[in-house]
Amino acid sequence: MANLSKIKRDRMIAFLEQLKEQHSDDESIRAFNEIENQLRDKKYGLVWEEHSEAVDEMLEENIPVFCADPE
């Protein structure tokens, strides 16, 4: 399984690249670069989400429905 944090980070960076193409003023570019730098920085602490759980994969395609337990 791929590292989920890296996949999410790469997706956000790709979206920032699209925004950079759409907004070319200096203030926006500086803000986008600052966000990108924060995304690329090394993260420390309790970060061990290296795989997805089966329930996470199910929830991507299904909506949970809770039913009352008849007693």
Short mmCIF file of C-alpha atoms in Angstrom, two decimals, residues 2-71:
data_model
loop_
_atom_site.label_atom_id
_atom_site.label_comp_id
_atom_site.label_asym_id
_atom_site.label_seq_id
_atom_site.Cartn_x
_atom_site.Cartn_y
_atom_site.Cartn_z
CA ALA A 2 1.14 3.51 -0.73
CA ASN A 3 1.70 6.09 1.98
CA LEU A 4 -1.65 7.90 2.31
CA SER A 5 -0.08 11.08 3.66
CA LYS A 6 2.19 11.31 0.61
CA ILE A 7 -0.73 10.70 -1.76
CA LYS A 8 -2.78 13.45 -0.10
CA ARG A 9 0.21 15.82 -0.07
CA ASP A 10 0.92 15.19 -3.77
CA ARG A 11 -2.74 15.80 -4.63
CA MET A 12 -2.72 19.12 -2.74
CA ILE A 13 0.52 20.22 -4.40
CA ALA A 14 -0.91 19.41 -7.84
CA PHE A 15 -3.97 21.50 -6.99
CA LEU A 16 -1.72 24.37 -5.89
CA GLU A 17 0.04 24.21 -9.27
CA GLN A 18 -3.35 24.62 -10.99
CA LEU A 19 -4.13 27.60 -8.78
CA LYS A 20 -0.74 29.16 -9.58
CA GLU A 21 -1.60 29.00 -13.29
CA GLN A 22 -4.98 30.68 -12.71
CA HIS A 23 -3.79 33.39 -10.30
CA SER A 24 -0.62 35.13 -11.39
CA ASP A 25 -0.54 38.13 -9.05
CA ASP A 26 2.43 38.34 -6.68
CA GLU A 27 0.42 38.11 -3.46
CA SER A 28 -1.32 34.90 -4.53
CA ILE A 29 1.92 33.32 -5.75
CA ARG A 30 3.62 34.11 -2.42
CA ALA A 31 0.70 32.55 -0.52
CA PHE A 32 0.73 29.44 -2.73
CA ASN A 33 4.49 29.06 -2.30
CA GLU A 34 4.17 29.36 1.48
CA ILE A 35 1.47 26.67 1.53
CA GLU A 36 3.57 24.43 -0.72
CA ASN A 37 6.62 24.87 1.54
CA GLN A 38 4.57 23.84 4.57
CA LEU A 39 3.28 20.77 2.72
CA ARG A 40 6.81 19.73 1.71
CA ASP A 41 8.37 20.20 5.18
CA LYS A 42 9.23 17.10 7.16
CA LYS A 43 6.59 16.28 9.74
CA TYR A 44 7.43 14.84 13.12
CA GLY A 45 5.28 13.28 15.79
CA LEU A 46 2.71 10.55 15.68
CA VAL A 47 2.41 10.17 11.92
CA TRP A 48 2.15 6.52 10.98
CA GLU A 49 -0.79 6.39 8.59
CA GLU A 50 1.00 4.29 5.96
CA HIS A 51 -1.93 2.17 4.84
CA SER A 52 -5.68 2.45 4.62
CA GLU A 53 -8.04 0.42 6.75
CA ALA A 54 -10.72 -1.71 5.09
CA VAL A 55 -13.42 0.49 6.60
CA ASP A 56 -11.80 3.61 5.07
CA GLU A 57 -11.91 2.01 1.63
CA MET A 58 -15.56 1.01 2.11
CA LEU A 59 -16.52 4.54 3.20
CA GLU A 60 -15.04 6.06 0.04
CA GLU A 61 -17.79 4.41 -2.01
CA ASN A 62 -20.56 3.82 0.55
CA ILE A 63 -22.49 5.99 2.97
CA PRO A 64 -22.98 4.53 6.45
CA VAL A 65 -26.59 4.08 7.52
CA PHE A 66 -27.35 3.48 11.17
CA CYS A 67 -30.50 1.60 12.11
CA ALA A 68 -32.12 1.35 15.52
CA ASP A 69 -31.81 -2.04 17.15
CA PRO A 70 -35.37 -3.25 17.88
CA GLU A 71 -35.54 -4.42 21.46
#
